[in-house]
Amino acid sequence: MPKRQCKYSDDMLKEFPSVKKGKISTEVFCNVCSSSLSIAHKGKKDIEDHLKTEKHKKNLRSQAGASGLQKFVTTASNSSRIKAAKATLAFHTVRHHQSYNSMGCTTKVNKKIYHDSTVGQSLTCGRTKVEAIINGVLGPYSSQEIKKQIEHIPYVGVSTDASNHNSIKMFPVLLQYFDYKKGGLHVKLADIQSTENETSETVSDLLVSVLAMYDVTQKCISFSGRLFSSQECDCS
């Protein structure tokens, strides 16, 4: 009389989480090895014997390594969110004319407020870093966007005026143009530099260099010494 075959049961799943029911009742599928094995003769003992094989142990180690890689990928994604948060804080600082020094305090306050946020707790964005983000990332990006927007514009005007910042003489340079497709008149902050003096030669050299930087020298048809208000001017 043939021996009765062992079959899969739900108890096996509880005892051996790495296996699941196979295509037939006398088989189980090992998730670690991605292969089927028969349990017809010994039942649970067949599974135990398989778990002790070198093949299963090797695949288990490989799977553990893949799990560590997944954690690394998650960290990388989280790192991107932290970088985006730093850039947002830097932009917010410029947009509202805040001092770079205020960011050291702001970061500490945010950590207290958003104590349950991994991004908030990992965020370090003091004066030096904010300045580097603005000068090395946001500034160049803003200039690239302005260049794209004025590529198809046939004529532009340029404006500048001296602005004292304590003992530093600042010269903002604005580009003004009309774009009927995007709402009409636009004023963009193209550049802002400090100069040794405010002679005509110094100012003209500054304007020529900015016009050349945006490739609009041949498009410039007007000059104005009047600066527009912050509400009128758009950095991007």
Short mmCIF file of C-alpha atoms in Angstrom, two decimals:
data_model
loop_
_atom_site.label_atom_id
_atom_site.label_comp_id
_atom_site.label_asym_id
_atom_site.label_seq_id
_atom_site.Cartn_x
_atom_site.Cartn_y
_atom_site.Cartn_z
CA MET A 1 0.00 0.00 0.00
CA PRO A 2 1.58 3.39 -1.02
CA LYS A 3 2.51 5.79 1.75
CA ARG A 4 0.20 8.78 2.25
CA GLN A 5 1.70 11.97 0.81
CA CYS A 6 2.19 15.09 2.95
CA LYS A 7 0.42 18.26 1.83
CA TYR A 8 0.76 21.99 2.37
CA SER A 9 -1.04 23.55 5.34
CA ASP A 10 -1.43 27.10 6.67
CA ASP A 11 0.62 26.13 9.73
CA MET A 12 3.66 25.79 7.47
CA LEU A 13 3.35 29.44 6.42
CA LYS A 14 3.35 30.55 10.05
CA GLU A 15 6.36 28.41 10.90
CA PHE A 16 8.29 29.07 7.66
CA PRO A 17 7.55 32.65 6.41
CA SER A 18 9.94 32.28 3.49
CA VAL A 19 7.77 29.68 1.76
CA LYS A 20 4.27 29.72 0.29
CA LYS A 21 1.90 27.23 -1.26
CA GLY A 22 3.11 25.71 -4.53
CA LYS A 23 1.25 24.93 -7.71
CA ILE A 24 0.12 21.59 -6.26
CA SER A 25 -0.76 20.64 -2.71
CA THR A 26 2.41 18.55 -2.23
CA GLU A 27 4.76 21.39 -3.12
CA VAL A 28 5.85 24.69 -1.57
CA PHE A 29 7.57 27.64 -3.22
CA CYS A 30 10.66 29.16 -1.56
CA ASN A 31 10.64 32.95 -1.96
CA VAL A 32 14.36 33.17 -1.18
CA CYS A 33 15.48 30.67 -3.81
CA SER A 34 12.61 31.31 -6.26
CA SER A 35 12.16 27.57 -6.66
CA SER A 36 9.65 24.85 -5.79
CA LEU A 37 10.35 21.86 -3.56
CA SER A 38 8.38 18.74 -2.80
CA ILE A 39 7.05 18.09 0.68
CA ALA A 40 5.29 14.89 -0.27
CA HIS A 41 7.58 12.55 1.70
CA LYS A 42 8.53 14.33 4.95
CA GLY A 43 6.31 17.42 5.07
CA LYS A 44 7.85 20.07 7.36
CA LYS A 45 11.09 18.08 7.51
CA ASP A 46 11.54 18.63 3.77
CA ILE A 47 11.32 22.40 4.33
CA GLU A 48 13.76 22.26 7.24
CA ASP A 49 16.25 20.27 5.16
CA HIS A 50 15.97 22.84 2.36
CA LEU A 51 16.60 25.75 4.72
CA LYS A 52 19.86 24.09 5.78
CA THR A 53 21.19 23.77 2.22
CA GLU A 54 24.09 25.94 1.09
CA LYS A 55 22.04 27.23 -1.85
CA HIS A 56 19.33 28.62 0.42
CA LYS A 57 21.87 30.19 2.81
CA LYS A 58 23.70 31.86 -0.08
CA ASN A 59 20.47 33.28 -1.53
CA LEU A 60 19.45 34.47 1.92
CA ARG A 61 22.71 36.43 2.25
CA SER A 62 22.21 37.96 -1.19
CA GLN A 63 18.68 38.99 -0.29
CA ALA A 64 19.95 40.65 2.87
CA GLY A 65 22.38 42.67 0.76
CA ALA A 66 19.58 43.74 -1.56
CA SER A 67 17.59 44.87 1.48
CA GLY A 68 20.51 47.07 2.54
CA LEU A 69 20.64 48.57 -0.95
CA GLN A 70 16.93 49.38 -0.74
CA LYS A 71 17.58 51.32 2.47
CA PHE A 72 20.33 53.24 0.68
CA VAL A 73 17.96 54.17 -2.14
CA THR A 74 15.41 55.40 0.38
CA THR A 75 18.08 57.51 2.04
CA ALA A 76 19.06 58.98 -1.32
CA SER A 77 15.46 59.96 -1.95
CA ASN A 78 15.27 61.52 1.49
CA SER A 79 18.52 63.36 0.75
CA SER A 80 16.90 64.89 -2.33
CA ARG A 81 14.02 66.18 -0.22
CA ILE A 82 16.48 67.75 2.21
CA LYS A 83 18.29 69.49 -0.66
CA ALA A 84 14.98 70.77 -2.00
CA ALA A 85 14.07 72.10 1.45
CA LYS A 86 17.40 73.95 1.68
CA ALA A 87 16.87 75.53 -1.74
CA THR A 88 13.34 76.56 -0.75
CA LEU A 89 14.56 78.24 2.43
CA ALA A 90 17.27 80.06 0.47
CA PHE A 91 14.72 81.29 -2.08
CA HIS A 92 12.38 82.38 0.72
CA THR A 93 15.22 84.39 2.27
CA VAL A 94 15.87 86.29 -0.96
CA ARG A 95 12.20 86.70 -1.85
CA HIS A 96 11.45 88.47 1.44
CA HIS A 97 14.75 90.36 1.71
CA GLN A 98 15.80 88.59 4.89
CA SER A 99 19.29 88.55 6.33
CA TYR A 100 21.45 85.49 5.70
CA ASN A 101 22.25 85.50 9.41
CA SER A 102 18.59 84.87 10.24
CA MET A 103 18.80 81.39 8.71
CA GLY A 104 20.85 80.00 11.59
CA CYS A 105 18.00 80.79 13.98
CA THR A 106 15.29 79.75 11.52
CA THR A 107 16.77 76.27 11.10
CA LYS A 108 16.88 75.71 14.86
CA VAL A 109 13.28 76.86 15.25
CA ASN A 110 12.14 74.56 12.42
CA LYS A 111 13.73 71.57 14.15
CA LYS A 112 11.67 72.34 17.25
CA ILE A 113 8.44 72.88 15.32
CA TYR A 114 8.81 69.93 12.94
CA HIS A 115 10.29 67.53 15.49
CA ASP A 116 8.49 64.56 13.91
CA SER A 117 9.86 65.24 10.42
CA THR A 118 13.01 63.46 9.24
CA VAL A 119 13.63 66.26 6.74
CA GLY A 120 13.18 68.95 9.39
CA GLN A 121 15.54 67.22 11.80
CA SER A 122 18.20 66.68 9.12
CA LEU A 123 18.02 70.24 7.79
CA THR A 124 21.13 72.35 8.35
CA CYS A 125 21.07 75.62 6.48
CA GLY A 126 22.98 78.49 8.05
CA ARG A 127 24.31 81.73 6.61
CA THR A 128 27.23 80.27 4.65
CA LYS A 129 25.20 77.49 3.04
CA VAL A 130 22.30 79.81 2.11
CA GLU A 131 24.69 82.24 0.45
CA ALA A 132 26.33 79.39 -1.48
CA ILE A 133 22.95 78.07 -2.69
CA ILE A 134 21.84 81.52 -3.83
CA ASN A 135 25.10 82.38 -5.60
CA GLY A 136 25.86 78.92 -6.98
CA VAL A 137 22.40 77.50 -7.76
CA LEU A 138 19.46 79.89 -7.66
CA GLY A 139 21.30 82.83 -9.21
CA PRO A 140 22.59 80.96 -12.28
CA TYR A 141 19.22 79.22 -12.69
CA SER A 142 17.40 82.56 -12.63
CA SER A 143 19.75 83.93 -15.29
CA GLN A 144 19.16 80.89 -17.51
CA GLU A 145 15.39 81.32 -17.20
CA ILE A 146 15.61 85.01 -18.17
CA LYS A 147 17.71 84.11 -21.22
CA LYS A 148 15.09 81.58 -22.32
CA GLN A 149 12.27 84.09 -21.88
CA ILE A 150 13.91 86.84 -23.93
CA GLU A 151 15.25 84.70 -26.78
CA HIS A 152 12.30 85.58 -29.03
CA ILE A 153 11.98 89.20 -27.82
CA PRO A 154 13.13 91.67 -30.55
CA TYR A 155 13.68 94.73 -28.33
CA VAL A 156 14.64 95.33 -24.70
CA GLY A 157 15.38 98.30 -22.48
CA VAL A 158 17.94 98.50 -19.67
CA SER A 159 17.80 100.41 -16.39
CA THR A 160 20.15 100.97 -13.47
CA ASP A 161 20.71 103.33 -10.57
CA ALA A 162 23.07 103.53 -7.61
CA SER A 163 21.85 102.05 -4.34
CA ASN A 164 23.83 102.50 -1.11
CA HIS A 165 24.06 99.47 1.15
CA ASN A 166 25.93 100.81 4.16
CA SER A 167 29.37 101.63 2.73
CA ILE A 168 28.87 99.49 -0.40
CA LYS A 169 27.70 101.06 -3.65
CA MET A 170 25.31 98.66 -5.40
CA PHE A 171 24.17 98.82 -9.02
CA PRO A 172 21.14 96.64 -9.89
CA VAL A 173 20.63 96.15 -13.63
CA LEU A 174 17.09 95.60 -14.90
CA LEU A 175 15.89 94.41 -18.29
CA GLN A 176 12.49 95.63 -19.50
CA TYR A 177 10.60 94.15 -22.44
CA PHE A 178 7.13 93.57 -23.80
CA ASP A 179 5.78 90.05 -24.36
CA TYR A 180 2.15 90.00 -25.50
CA LYS A 181 1.99 86.21 -25.10
CA LYS A 182 2.77 86.39 -21.38
CA GLY A 183 0.80 89.36 -20.13
CA GLY A 184 2.56 92.38 -21.61
CA LEU A 185 5.30 94.37 -19.88
CA HIS A 186 8.00 92.48 -17.93
CA VAL A 187 10.85 93.76 -15.79
CA LYS A 188 13.62 91.33 -14.80
CA LEU A 189 16.51 91.76 -12.39
CA ALA A 190 19.41 90.73 -14.63
CA ASP A 191 22.32 91.40 -12.28
CA ILE A 192 23.42 93.35 -9.22
CA GLN A 193 27.02 94.31 -8.55
CA SER A 194 29.05 96.49 -6.25
CA THR A 195 31.41 99.01 -7.89
CA GLU A 196 34.35 101.09 -6.74
CA ASN A 197 32.68 104.29 -7.89
CA GLU A 198 29.71 105.56 -9.88
CA THR A 199 31.42 107.30 -12.77
CA SER A 200 29.86 107.17 -16.24
CA GLU A 201 32.59 104.86 -17.49
CA THR A 202 32.08 102.39 -14.62
CA VAL A 203 28.31 102.32 -15.10
CA SER A 204 28.52 101.96 -18.88
CA ASP A 205 31.03 99.10 -18.59
CA LEU A 206 28.67 97.34 -16.20
CA LEU A 207 25.70 97.74 -18.54
CA VAL A 208 27.65 96.56 -21.58
CA SER A 209 28.84 93.43 -19.74
CA VAL A 210 25.31 92.55 -18.57
CA LEU A 211 23.82 93.07 -22.04
CA ALA A 212 26.52 90.83 -23.51
CA MET A 213 25.90 88.19 -20.82
CA TYR A 214 22.24 87.94 -21.86
CA ASP A 215 23.07 88.32 -25.57
CA VAL A 216 20.78 91.34 -26.00
CA THR A 217 23.34 94.00 -26.96
CA GLN A 218 21.84 94.37 -30.43
CA LYS A 219 18.31 94.31 -29.02
CA CYS A 220 18.77 97.16 -26.54
CA ILE A 221 16.90 100.26 -27.75
CA SER A 222 16.54 102.30 -24.53
CA PHE A 223 18.24 103.23 -21.28
CA SER A 224 16.72 104.54 -18.08
CA GLY A 225 18.23 105.70 -14.80
CA ARG A 226 14.99 104.92 -12.93
CA LEU A 227 14.69 101.72 -10.95
CA PHE A 228 11.39 99.97 -10.55
CA SER A 229 9.93 98.98 -7.20
CA SER A 230 10.25 95.47 -5.83
CA GLN A 231 6.59 94.85 -6.71
CA GLU A 232 7.30 95.63 -10.37
CA CYS A 233 10.52 93.69 -10.67
CA ASP A 234 10.68 89.91 -11.08
CA CYS A 235 13.89 87.94 -10.53
CA SER A 236 12.83 85.15 -12.88
#
